[in-house]
GROMACS .gro file of N, CA, C and O in nm:
model
  528
    1MET      N    1   2.309   0.885   5.079
    1MET     CA    2   2.412   0.963   5.015
    1MET      C    3   2.535   0.875   4.998
    1MET      O    4   2.578   0.807   5.088
    2SER      N    5   2.598   0.881   4.883
    2SER     CA    6   2.713   0.797   4.853
    2SER      C    7   2.842   0.862   4.899
    2SER      O    8   2.857   0.983   4.897
    3ASN      N    9   2.936   0.778   4.938
    3ASN     CA   10   3.067   0.826   4.981
    3ASN      C   11   3.171   0.817   4.870
    3ASN      O   12   3.289   0.826   4.895
    4THR      N   13   3.128   0.798   4.746
    4THR     CA   14   3.223   0.787   4.637
    4THR      C   15   3.248   0.923   4.575
    4THR      O   16   3.159   1.005   4.565
    5SER      N   17   3.369   0.945   4.534
    5SER     CA   18   3.403   1.068   4.463
    5SER      C   19   3.398   1.041   4.314
    5SER      O   20   3.398   0.925   4.273
    6PRO      N   21   3.396   1.144   4.232
    6PRO     CA   22   3.391   1.122   4.086
    6PRO      C   23   3.505   1.033   4.038
    6PRO      O   24   3.488   0.957   3.945
    7SER      N   25   3.619   1.039   4.101
    7SER     CA   26   3.731   0.957   4.055
    7SER      C   27   3.712   0.811   4.093
    7SER      O   28   3.778   0.723   4.039
    8ASP      N   29   3.619   0.781   4.188
    8ASP     CA   30   3.593   0.644   4.229
    8ASP      C   31   3.489   0.576   4.142
    8ASP      O   32   3.469   0.456   4.152
    9THR      N   33   3.417   0.652   4.060
    9THR     CA   34   3.310   0.595   3.978
    9THR      C   35   3.369   0.535   3.852
    9THR      O   36   3.475   0.576   3.805
   10PRO      N   37   3.300   0.435   3.798
   10PRO     CA   38   3.350   0.376   3.672
   10PRO      C   39   3.352   0.480   3.561
   10PRO      O   40   3.280   0.579   3.566
   11GLU      N   41   3.434   0.453   3.463
   11GLU     CA   42   3.445   0.545   3.350
   11GLU      C   43   3.311   0.553   3.279
   11GLU      O   44   3.236   0.456   3.275
   12SER      N   45   3.281   0.669   3.221
   12SER     CA   46   3.158   0.681   3.144
   12SER      C   47   3.170   0.601   3.016
   12SER      O   48   3.279   0.568   2.973
   13SER      N   49   3.057   0.569   2.955
   13SER     CA   50   3.060   0.488   2.833
   13SER      C   51   3.135   0.557   2.721
   13SER      O   52   3.189   0.492   2.633
   14ALA      N   53   3.141   0.689   2.723
   14ALA     CA   54   3.215   0.761   2.619
   14ALA      C   55   3.365   0.743   2.636
   14ALA      O   56   3.440   0.755   2.540
   15ASP      N   57   3.409   0.714   2.758
   15ASP     CA   58   3.551   0.697   2.784
   15ASP      C   59   3.597   0.553   2.770
   15ASP      O   60   3.717   0.525   2.770
   16THR      N   61   3.504   0.458   2.763
   16THR     CA   62   3.542   0.318   2.755
   16THR      C   63   3.559   0.277   2.610
   16THR      O   64   3.492   0.330   2.521
   17PRO      N   65   3.650   0.184   2.585
   17PRO     CA   66   3.668   0.139   2.447
   17PRO      C   67   3.545   0.063   2.399
   17PRO      O   68   3.470   0.007   2.479
   18GLU      N   69   3.526   0.064   2.268
   18GLU     CA   70   3.411  -0.004   2.210
   18GLU      C   71   3.429  -0.154   2.224
   18GLU      O   72   3.536  -0.209   2.195
   19THR      N   73   3.327  -0.221   2.270
   19THR     CA   74   3.325  -0.367   2.280
   19THR      C   75   3.197  -0.414   2.213
   19THR      O   76   3.106  -0.335   2.189
   20PRO      N   77   3.188  -0.545   2.185
   20PRO     CA   78   3.067  -0.593   2.118
   20PRO      C   79   2.938  -0.555   2.192
   20PRO      O   80   2.838  -0.528   2.130
   21GLY      N   81   2.940  -0.550   2.323
   21GLY     CA   82   2.821  -0.515   2.398
   21GLY      C   83   2.811  -0.367   2.430
   21GLY      O   84   2.715  -0.321   2.489
   22ASN      N   85   2.912  -0.289   2.390
   22ASN     CA   86   2.917  -0.147   2.425
   22ASN      C   87   2.963  -0.066   2.304
   22ASN      O   88   3.076  -0.018   2.301
   23PRO      N   89   2.876  -0.052   2.201
   23PRO     CA   90   2.917   0.026   2.084
   23PRO      C   91   2.936   0.173   2.120
   23PRO      O   92   2.871   0.225   2.209
   24ASP      N   93   3.027   0.238   2.050
   24ASP     CA   94   3.054   0.380   2.074
   24ASP      C   95   2.960   0.464   1.987
   24ASP      O   96   2.993   0.501   1.875
   25PHE      N   97   2.841   0.492   2.041
   25PHE     CA   98   2.738   0.564   1.965
   25PHE      C   99   2.781   0.707   1.934
   25PHE      O  100   2.744   0.760   1.830
   26ASP      N  101   2.856   0.769   2.021
   26ASP     CA  102   2.903   0.905   1.994
   26ASP      C  103   2.994   0.908   1.872
   26ASP      O  104   2.981   0.996   1.786
   27ALA      N  105   3.083   0.812   1.862
   27ALA     CA  106   3.173   0.805   1.746
   27ALA      C  107   3.094   0.776   1.618
   27ALA      O  108   3.122   0.833   1.513
   28MET      N  109   2.994   0.687   1.630
   28MET     CA  110   2.913   0.657   1.512
   28MET      C  111   2.836   0.780   1.468
   28MET      O  112   2.824   0.806   1.348
   29ALA      N  113   2.783   0.856   1.561
   29ALA     CA  114   2.709   0.978   1.527
   29ALA      C  115   2.802   1.080   1.462
   29ALA      O  116   2.763   1.146   1.366
   30ARG      N  117   2.923   1.093   1.512
   30ARG     CA  118   3.019   1.186   1.451
   30ARG      C  119   3.053   1.142   1.310
   30ARG      O  120   3.061   1.223   1.219
   31ASP      N  121   3.072   1.011   1.292
   31ASP     CA  122   3.105   0.959   1.159
   31ASP      C  123   2.994   0.987   1.060
   31ASP      O  124   3.018   1.033   0.949
   32ILE      N  125   2.870   0.959   1.097
   32ILE     CA  126   2.757   0.979   1.004
   32ILE      C  127   2.732   1.127   0.980
   32ILE      O  128   2.687   1.165   0.873
   33ALA      N  129   2.764   1.211   1.077
   33ALA     CA  130   2.744   1.355   1.061
   33ALA      C  131   2.832   1.412   0.951
   33ALA      O  132   2.800   1.515   0.892
   34GLU      N  133   2.942   1.345   0.922
   34GLU     CA  134   3.036   1.393   0.821
   34GLU      C  135   3.000   1.347   0.680
   34GLU      O  136   3.061   1.392   0.583
   35VAL      N  137   2.901   1.260   0.667
   35VAL     CA  138   2.864   1.204   0.537
   35VAL      C  139   2.754   1.289   0.475
   35VAL      O  140   2.650   1.312   0.537
   36PRO      N  141   2.773   1.335   0.351
   36PRO     CA  142   2.668   1.413   0.283
   36PRO      C  143   2.540   1.330   0.264
   36PRO      O  144   2.547   1.209   0.243
   37ALA      N  145   2.426   1.395   0.269
   37ALA     CA  146   2.298   1.328   0.257
   37ALA      C  147   2.288   1.248   0.127
   37ALA      O  148   2.235   1.136   0.126
   38VAL      N  149   2.339   1.302   0.018
   38VAL     CA  150   2.332   1.231  -0.110
   38VAL      C  151   2.404   1.098  -0.101
   38VAL      O  152   2.356   0.996  -0.151
   39GLU      N  153   2.517   1.096  -0.032
   39GLU     CA  154   2.592   0.971  -0.018
   39GLU      C  155   2.514   0.870   0.066
   39GLU      O  156   2.514   0.751   0.036
   40VAL      N  157   2.446   0.915   0.169
   40VAL     CA  158   2.365   0.825   0.251
   40VAL      C  159   2.251   0.767   0.167
   40VAL      O  160   2.226   0.646   0.168
   41ILE      N  161   2.183   0.851   0.090
   41ILE     CA  162   2.071   0.806   0.006
   41ILE      C  163   2.120   0.704  -0.096
   41ILE      O  164   2.058   0.598  -0.114
   42VAL      N  165   2.231   0.734  -0.163
   42VAL     CA  166   2.283   0.643  -0.265
   42VAL      C  167   2.326   0.511  -0.201
   42VAL      O  168   2.300   0.403  -0.256
   43THR      N  169   2.388   0.517  -0.085
   43THR     CA  170   2.431   0.394  -0.017
   43THR      C  171   2.311   0.308   0.020
   43THR      O  172   2.313   0.185   0.000
   44VAL      N  173   2.207   0.369   0.073
   44VAL     CA  174   2.086   0.293   0.107
   44VAL      C  175   2.025   0.232  -0.020
   44VAL      O  176   1.984   0.115  -0.020
   45ALA      N  177   2.021   0.309  -0.127
   45ALA     CA  178   1.966   0.259  -0.253
   45ALA      C  179   2.046   0.139  -0.305
   45ALA      O  180   1.987   0.038  -0.347
   46VAL      N  181   2.177   0.148  -0.300
   46VAL     CA  182   2.261   0.038  -0.347
   46VAL      C  183   2.241  -0.086  -0.258
   46VAL      O  184   2.235  -0.199  -0.309
   47ASN      N  185   2.226  -0.065  -0.128
   47ASN     CA  186   2.200  -0.179  -0.039
   47ASN      C  187   2.065  -0.243  -0.071
   47ASN      O  188   2.054  -0.367  -0.070
   48LEU      N  189   1.963  -0.163  -0.097
   48LEU     CA  190   1.833  -0.218  -0.135
   48LEU      C  191   1.843  -0.295  -0.267
   48LEU      O  192   1.785  -0.403  -0.282
   49MET      N  193   1.918  -0.240  -0.362
   49MET     CA  194   1.936  -0.307  -0.491
   49MET      C  195   2.006  -0.442  -0.474
   49MET      O  196   1.965  -0.542  -0.533
   50SER      N  197   2.110  -0.443  -0.394
   50SER     CA  198   2.185  -0.566  -0.371
   50SER      C  199   2.098  -0.672  -0.304
   50SER      O  200   2.099  -0.789  -0.345
   51ALA      N  201   2.025  -0.631  -0.202
   51ALA     CA  202   1.937  -0.725  -0.133
   51ALA      C  203   1.829  -0.779  -0.226
   51ALA      O  204   1.798  -0.898  -0.225
   52ALA      N  205   1.772  -0.692  -0.309
   52ALA     CA  206   1.669  -0.734  -0.404
   52ALA      C  207   1.727  -0.833  -0.505
   52ALA      O  208   1.661  -0.933  -0.538
   53ALA      N  209   1.847  -0.808  -0.552
   53ALA     CA  210   1.910  -0.900  -0.649
   53ALA      C  211   1.928  -1.038  -0.588
   53ALA      O  212   1.904  -1.140  -0.654
   54VAL      N  213   1.969  -1.043  -0.462
   54VAL     CA  214   1.985  -1.172  -0.393
   54VAL      C  215   1.849  -1.242  -0.383
   54VAL      O  216   1.837  -1.360  -0.415
   55LYS      N  217   1.747  -1.168  -0.341
   55LYS     CA  218   1.613  -1.227  -0.324
   55LYS      C  219   1.549  -1.266  -0.457
   55LYS      O  220   1.458  -1.347  -0.461
   56LEU      N  221   1.597  -1.207  -0.566
   56LEU     CA  222   1.548  -1.244  -0.700
   56LEU      C  223   1.625  -1.363  -0.757
   56LEU      O  224   1.594  -1.411  -0.865
   57GLY      N  225   1.728  -1.407  -0.686
   57GLY     CA  226   1.807  -1.520  -0.734
   57GLY      C  227   1.906  -1.483  -0.841
   57GLY      O  228   1.945  -1.567  -0.923
   58LEU      N  229   1.952  -1.358  -0.843
   58LEU     CA  230   2.041  -1.309  -0.948
   58LEU      C  231   2.189  -1.320  -0.911
   58LEU      O  232   2.272  -1.267  -0.984
   59THR      N  233   2.220  -1.386  -0.801
   59THR     CA  234   2.359  -1.400  -0.759
   59THR      C  235   2.412  -1.537  -0.799
   59THR      O  236   2.338  -1.619  -0.855
   60GLU      N  237   2.539  -1.563  -0.770
   60GLU     CA  238   2.599  -1.692  -0.804
   60GLU      C  239   2.525  -1.808  -0.740
   60GLU      O  240   2.520  -1.917  -0.796
   61GLU      N  241   2.470  -1.786  -0.620
   61GLU     CA  242   2.397  -1.892  -0.551
   61GLU      C  243   2.263  -1.920  -0.616
   61GLU      O  244   2.198  -2.019  -0.585
   62GLY      N  245   2.219  -1.830  -0.704
   62GLY     CA  246   2.094  -1.850  -0.777
   62GLY      C  247   1.973  -1.862  -0.687
   62GLY      O  248   1.944  -1.773  -0.608
   63ASP      N  249   1.904  -1.974  -0.698
   63ASP     CA  250   1.777  -1.992  -0.627
   63ASP      C  251   1.792  -2.018  -0.478
   63ASP      O  252   1.693  -2.025  -0.407
   64LYS      N  253   1.913  -2.034  -0.428
   64LYS     CA  254   1.934  -2.066  -0.287
   64LYS      C  255   1.866  -1.965  -0.194
   64LYS      O  256   1.809  -2.003  -0.092
   65TYR      N  257   1.873  -1.838  -0.228
   65TYR     CA  258   1.815  -1.733  -0.144
   65TYR      C  259   1.694  -1.665  -0.208
   65TYR      O  260   1.647  -1.564  -0.161
   66LYS      N  261   1.645  -1.723  -0.315
   66LYS     CA  262   1.534  -1.662  -0.389
   66LYS      C  263   1.408  -1.658  -0.304
   66LYS      O  264   1.367  -1.759  -0.246
   67ASP      N  265   1.347  -1.540  -0.297
   67ASP     CA  266   1.223  -1.520  -0.221
   67ASP      C  267   1.153  -1.400  -0.284
   67ASP      O  268   1.186  -1.285  -0.253
   68LEU      N  269   1.059  -1.426  -0.371
   68LEU     CA  270   0.995  -1.318  -0.447
   68LEU      C  271   0.911  -1.225  -0.360
   68LEU      O  272   0.900  -1.106  -0.391
   69ASP      N  273   0.855  -1.276  -0.251
   69ASP     CA  274   0.780  -1.188  -0.161
   69ASP      C  275   0.873  -1.084  -0.099
   69ASP      O  276   0.840  -0.966  -0.094
   70GLU      N  277   0.990  -1.129  -0.055
   70GLU     CA  278   1.089  -1.037   0.001
   70GLU      C  279   1.142  -0.943  -0.107
   70GLU      O  280   1.162  -0.824  -0.083
   71ALA      N  281   1.166  -0.996  -0.226
   71ALA     CA  282   1.216  -0.914  -0.337
   71ALA      C  283   1.117  -0.803  -0.371
   71ALA      O  284   1.157  -0.689  -0.395
   72ARG      N  285   0.989  -0.836  -0.372
   72ARG     CA  286   0.885  -0.736  -0.402
   72ARG      C  287   0.896  -0.618  -0.304
   72ARG      O  288   0.893  -0.503  -0.344
   73LYS      N  289   0.909  -0.648  -0.176
   73LYS     CA  290   0.919  -0.543  -0.074
   73LYS      C  291   1.042  -0.455  -0.096
   73LYS      O  292   1.035  -0.333  -0.084
   74LEU      N  293   1.153  -0.518  -0.126
   74LEU     CA  294   1.278  -0.443  -0.145
   74LEU      C  295   1.272  -0.355  -0.270
   74LEU      O  296   1.315  -0.239  -0.267
   75VAL      N  297   1.220  -0.408  -0.378
   75VAL     CA  298   1.209  -0.331  -0.502
   75VAL      C  299   1.112  -0.214  -0.483
   75VAL      O  300   1.138  -0.102  -0.527
   76HIS      N  301   1.002  -0.241  -0.414
   76HIS     CA  302   0.904  -0.135  -0.387
   76HIS      C  303   0.967  -0.024  -0.301
   76HIS      O  304   0.949   0.095  -0.328
   77ALA      N  305   1.042  -0.063  -0.198
   77ALA     CA  306   1.108   0.035  -0.111
   77ALA      C  307   1.211   0.116  -0.189
   77ALA      O  308   1.223   0.238  -0.171
   78LEU      N  309   1.286   0.050  -0.277
   78LEU     CA  310   1.384   0.120  -0.360
   78LEU      C  311   1.315   0.221  -0.449
   78LEU      O  312   1.359   0.337  -0.459
   79ALA      N  313   1.206   0.182  -0.512
   79ALA     CA  314   1.133   0.274  -0.599
   79ALA      C  315   1.082   0.394  -0.520
   79ALA      O  316   1.090   0.509  -0.567
   80GLY      N  317   1.030   0.370  -0.401
   80GLY     CA  318   0.981   0.480  -0.317
   80GLY      C  319   1.093   0.574  -0.277
   80GLY      O  320   1.076   0.697  -0.280
   81LEU      N  321   1.207   0.518  -0.240
   81LEU     CA  322   1.322   0.601  -0.203
   81LEU      C  323   1.366   0.686  -0.321
   81LEU      O  324   1.390   0.807  -0.306
   82LEU      N  325   1.378   0.627  -0.438
   82LEU     CA  326   1.423   0.702  -0.556
   82LEU      C  327   1.322   0.809  -0.595
   82LEU      O  328   1.359   0.919  -0.635
   83ASP      N  329   1.194   0.777  -0.583
   83ASP     CA  330   1.091   0.875  -0.615
   83ASP      C  331   1.097   0.992  -0.517
   83ASP      O  332   1.093   1.108  -0.558
   84ALA      N  333   1.108   0.961  -0.390
   84ALA     CA  334   1.110   1.066  -0.287
   84ALA      C  335   1.236   1.152  -0.292
   84ALA      O  336   1.233   1.269  -0.258
   85SER      N  337   1.346   1.094  -0.335
   85SER     CA  338   1.472   1.167  -0.334
   85SER      C  339   1.510   1.224  -0.471
   85SER      O  340   1.617   1.283  -0.485
   86ALA      N  341   1.423   1.211  -0.568
   86ALA     CA  342   1.455   1.254  -0.705
   86ALA      C  343   1.501   1.399  -0.712
   86ALA      O  344   1.593   1.432  -0.788
   87THR      N  345   1.440   1.486  -0.635
   87THR     CA  346   1.479   1.628  -0.641
   87THR      C  347   1.599   1.658  -0.552
   87THR      O  348   1.655   1.767  -0.560
   88GLU      N  349   1.639   1.561  -0.470
   88GLU     CA  350   1.749   1.583  -0.377
   88GLU      C  351   1.884   1.535  -0.429
   88GLU      O  352   1.987   1.581  -0.384
   89ILE      N  353   1.880   1.438  -0.519
   89ILE     CA  354   2.005   1.385  -0.574
   89ILE      C  355   2.013   1.423  -0.721
   89ILE      O  356   1.913   1.434  -0.790
   90SER      N  357   2.132   1.443  -0.768
   90SER     CA  358   2.150   1.486  -0.907
   90SER      C  359   2.121   1.372  -1.003
   90SER      O  360   2.120   1.255  -0.966
   91SER      N  361   2.100   1.406  -1.128
   91SER     CA  362   2.076   1.302  -1.229
   91SER      C  363   2.201   1.215  -1.246
   91SER      O  364   2.191   1.100  -1.286
   92PHE      N  365   2.317   1.269  -1.212
   92PHE     CA  366   2.441   1.190  -1.214
   92PHE      C  367   2.427   1.067  -1.123
   92PHE      O  368   2.472   0.959  -1.158
   93HIS      N  369   2.365   1.086  -1.007
   93HIS     CA  370   2.344   0.975  -0.915
   93HIS      C  371   2.215   0.899  -0.946
   93HIS      O  372   2.209   0.777  -0.933
   94ALA      N  373   2.111   0.971  -0.985
   94ALA     CA  374   1.980   0.911  -1.001
   94ALA      C  375   1.970   0.821  -1.124
   94ALA      O  376   1.905   0.716  -1.118
   95ALA      N  377   2.032   0.858  -1.234
   95ALA     CA  378   2.017   0.782  -1.358
   95ALA      C  379   2.059   0.635  -1.344
   95ALA      O  380   1.983   0.545  -1.380
   96PRO      N  381   2.179   0.607  -1.292
   96PRO     CA  382   2.215   0.465  -1.280
   96PRO      C  383   2.128   0.390  -1.178
   96PRO      O  384   2.103   0.271  -1.194
   97LEU      N  385   2.081   0.460  -1.076
   97LEU     CA  386   1.993   0.395  -0.979
   97LEU      C  387   1.859   0.361  -1.043
   97LEU      O  388   1.804   0.253  -1.021
   98ARG      N  389   1.806   0.452  -1.125
   98ARG     CA  390   1.681   0.424  -1.195
   98ARG      C  391   1.699   0.308  -1.293
   98ARG      O  392   1.610   0.223  -1.307
   99ASP      N  393   1.813   0.303  -1.361
   99ASP     CA  394   1.841   0.192  -1.453
   99ASP      C  395   1.845   0.059  -1.377
   99ASP      O  396   1.790  -0.042  -1.423
  100GLY      N  397   1.910   0.060  -1.262
  100GLY     CA  398   1.917  -0.061  -1.179
  100GLY      C  399   1.779  -0.103  -1.131
  100GLY      O  400   1.745  -0.223  -1.130
  101LEU      N  401   1.698  -0.005  -1.090
  101LEU     CA  402   1.562  -0.034  -1.047
  101LEU      C  403   1.483  -0.099  -1.160
  101LEU      O  404   1.416  -0.200  -1.139
  102LYS      N  405   1.492  -0.043  -1.279
  102LYS     CA  406   1.418  -0.099  -1.393
  102LYS      C  407   1.462  -0.242  -1.421
  102LYS      O  408   1.380  -0.330  -1.448
  103SER      N  409   1.592  -0.267  -1.411
  103SER     CA  410   1.642  -0.404  -1.433
  103SER      C  411   1.586  -0.500  -1.330
  103SER      O  412   1.550  -0.614  -1.362
  104LEU      N  413   1.579  -0.456  -1.205
  104LEU     CA  414   1.522  -0.540  -1.099
  104LEU      C  415   1.373  -0.563  -1.122
  104LEU      O  416   1.323  -0.674  -1.101
  105GLN      N  417   1.303  -0.460  -1.166
  105GLN     CA  418   1.160  -0.475  -1.192
  105GLN      C  419   1.137  -0.576  -1.305
  105GLN      O  420   1.048  -0.660  -1.297
  106LEU      N  421   1.218  -0.566  -1.409
  106LEU     CA  422   1.206  -0.661  -1.521
  106LEU      C  423   1.242  -0.802  -1.476
  106LEU      O  424   1.176  -0.899  -1.516
  107ALA      N  425   1.345  -0.816  -1.394
  107ALA     CA  426   1.385  -0.947  -1.343
  107ALA      C  427   1.275  -1.006  -1.256
  107ALA      O  428   1.248  -1.127  -1.260
  108PHE      N  429   1.209  -0.921  -1.179
  108PHE     CA  430   1.097  -0.968  -1.095
  108PHE      C  431   0.985  -1.020  -1.184
  108PHE      O  432   0.931  -1.127  -1.160
  109ARG      N  433   0.952  -0.944  -1.287
  109ARG     CA  434   0.844  -0.984  -1.378
  109ARG      C  435   0.878  -1.118  -1.444
  109ARG      O  436   0.794  -1.207  -1.454
  110GLU      N  437   1.003  -1.134  -1.484
  110GLU     CA  438   1.047  -1.257  -1.549
  110GLU      C  439   1.046  -1.375  -1.452
  110GLU      O  440   1.014  -1.488  -1.490
  111ALA      N  441   1.080  -1.351  -1.325
  111ALA     CA  442   1.087  -1.459  -1.226
  111ALA      C  443   0.950  -1.501  -1.175
  111ALA      O  444   0.935  -1.611  -1.122
  112SER      N  445   0.850  -1.417  -1.192
  112SER     CA  446   0.717  -1.446  -1.140
  112SER      C  447   0.647  -1.550  -1.225
  112SER      O  448   0.644  -1.539  -1.348
  113LEU      N  449   0.589  -1.650  -1.158
  113LEU     CA  450   0.512  -1.751  -1.231
  113LEU      C  451   0.386  -1.690  -1.290
  113LEU      O  452   0.344  -1.726  -1.400
  114VAL      N  453   0.325  -1.599  -1.215
  114VAL     CA  454   0.207  -1.527  -1.262
  114VAL      C  455   0.242  -1.379  -1.256
  114VAL      O  456   0.235  -1.317  -1.150
  115PRO      N  457   0.284  -1.322  -1.369
  115PRO     CA  458   0.326  -1.181  -1.368
  115PRO      C  459   0.213  -1.088  -1.326
  115PRO      O  460   0.096  -1.112  -1.352
  116ASP      N  461   0.253  -0.981  -1.258
  116ASP     CA  462   0.157  -0.877  -1.217
  116ASP      C  463   0.102  -0.809  -1.340
  116ASP      O  464   0.165  -0.804  -1.447
  117GLU      N  465  -0.019  -0.754  -1.325
  117GLU     CA  466  -0.075  -0.670  -1.431
  117GLU      C  467   0.018  -0.552  -1.453
  117GLU      O  468   0.084  -0.505  -1.359
  118THR      N  469   0.023  -0.501  -1.574
  118THR     CA  470   0.104  -0.383  -1.604
  118THR      C  471   0.063  -0.270  -1.510
  118THR      O  472  -0.055  -0.240  -1.495
  119GLY      N  473   0.162  -0.211  -1.446
  119GLY     CA  474   0.137  -0.103  -1.352
  119GLY      C  475   0.118  -0.149  -1.209
  119GLY      O  476   0.110  -0.069  -1.118
  120GLN      N  477   0.111  -0.282  -1.187
  120GLN     CA  478   0.088  -0.336  -1.052
  120GLN      C  479   0.211  -0.406  -0.994
  120GLN      O  480   0.205  -0.456  -0.882
  121GLY      N  481   0.320  -0.408  -1.067
  121GLY     CA  482   0.442  -0.473  -1.019
  121GLY      C  483   0.509  -0.392  -0.910
  121GLY      O  484   0.469  -0.278  -0.881
  122PRO      N  485   0.611  -0.449  -0.848
  122PRO     CA  486   0.678  -0.378  -0.738
  122PRO      C  487   0.737  -0.246  -0.785
  122PRO      O  488   0.809  -0.240  -0.884
  123GLY      N  489   0.703  -0.140  -0.715
  123GLY     CA  490   0.756  -0.008  -0.745
  123GLY      C  491   0.688   0.066  -0.856
  123GLY      O  492   0.713   0.185  -0.876
  124GLU      N  493   0.600   0.001  -0.931
  124GLU     CA  494   0.537   0.067  -1.044
  124GLU      C  495   0.442   0.178  -0.999
  124GLU      O  496   0.410   0.266  -1.077
  125LYS      N  497   0.403   0.174  -0.874
  125LYS     CA  498   0.324   0.284  -0.816
  125LYS      C  499   0.403   0.414  -0.827
  125LYS      O  500   0.347   0.522  -0.845
  126TYR      N  501   0.535   0.404  -0.816
  126TYR     CA  502   0.622   0.522  -0.818
  126TYR      C  503   0.685   0.548  -0.955
  126TYR      O  504   0.706   0.662  -0.992
  127THR      N  505   0.712   0.443  -1.030
  127THR     CA  506   0.782   0.459  -1.158
  127THR      C  507   0.689   0.465  -1.277
  127THR      O  508   0.729   0.501  -1.387
  128GLY      N  509   0.565   0.425  -1.256
  128GLY     CA  510   0.472   0.413  -1.367
  128GLY      C  511   0.480   0.272  -1.425
  128GLY      O  512   0.566   0.193  -1.387
  129PRO      N  513   0.389   0.239  -1.516
  129PRO     CA  514   0.385   0.104  -1.572
  129PRO      C  515   0.516   0.067  -1.641
  129PRO      O  516   0.581   0.150  -1.704
  130LEU      N  517   0.551  -0.060  -1.627
  130LEU     CA  518   0.673  -0.111  -1.687
  130LEU      C  519   0.636  -0.204  -1.799
  130LEU      O  520   0.559  -0.300  -1.780
  131TYR      N  521   0.685  -0.176  -1.916
  131TYR     CA  522   0.659  -0.261  -2.032
  131TYR      C  523   0.789  -0.327  -2.071
  131TYR      O  524   0.894  -0.266  -2.073
  132GLY      N  525   0.782  -0.455  -2.103
  132GLY     CA  526   0.905  -0.519  -2.147
  132GLY      C  527   0.911  -0.664  -2.127
  132GLY      O  528   0.853  -0.737  -2.066
   0.00000   0.00000   0.00000
């Protein structure tokens, strides 16, 4: 049995300031709880688009970070997210995301030394065949 009183114990993690080794998960949960689902979906989609653009070599650095295998995964994940969330987000949000996805799919096809068969490119499982 311990002889310490509650006032003798160290502060709980919720009472301690956030440090690099001690993130404030309660505060993060409260912050995310205030964000509408549509905003979370759109933010994730934009992050996937940005990462795919980098992996496709579409940034100022060009080929420095180009990795088509990684780009394929990101474009495919973006297409799946947009397909799954189509009924949850308005066309106001969905239309520009679909346009961005199509641009990434076309950029992937152009960057590939051996283009995928029509309908077999990244995300085409969800978007249908891409011609162009």
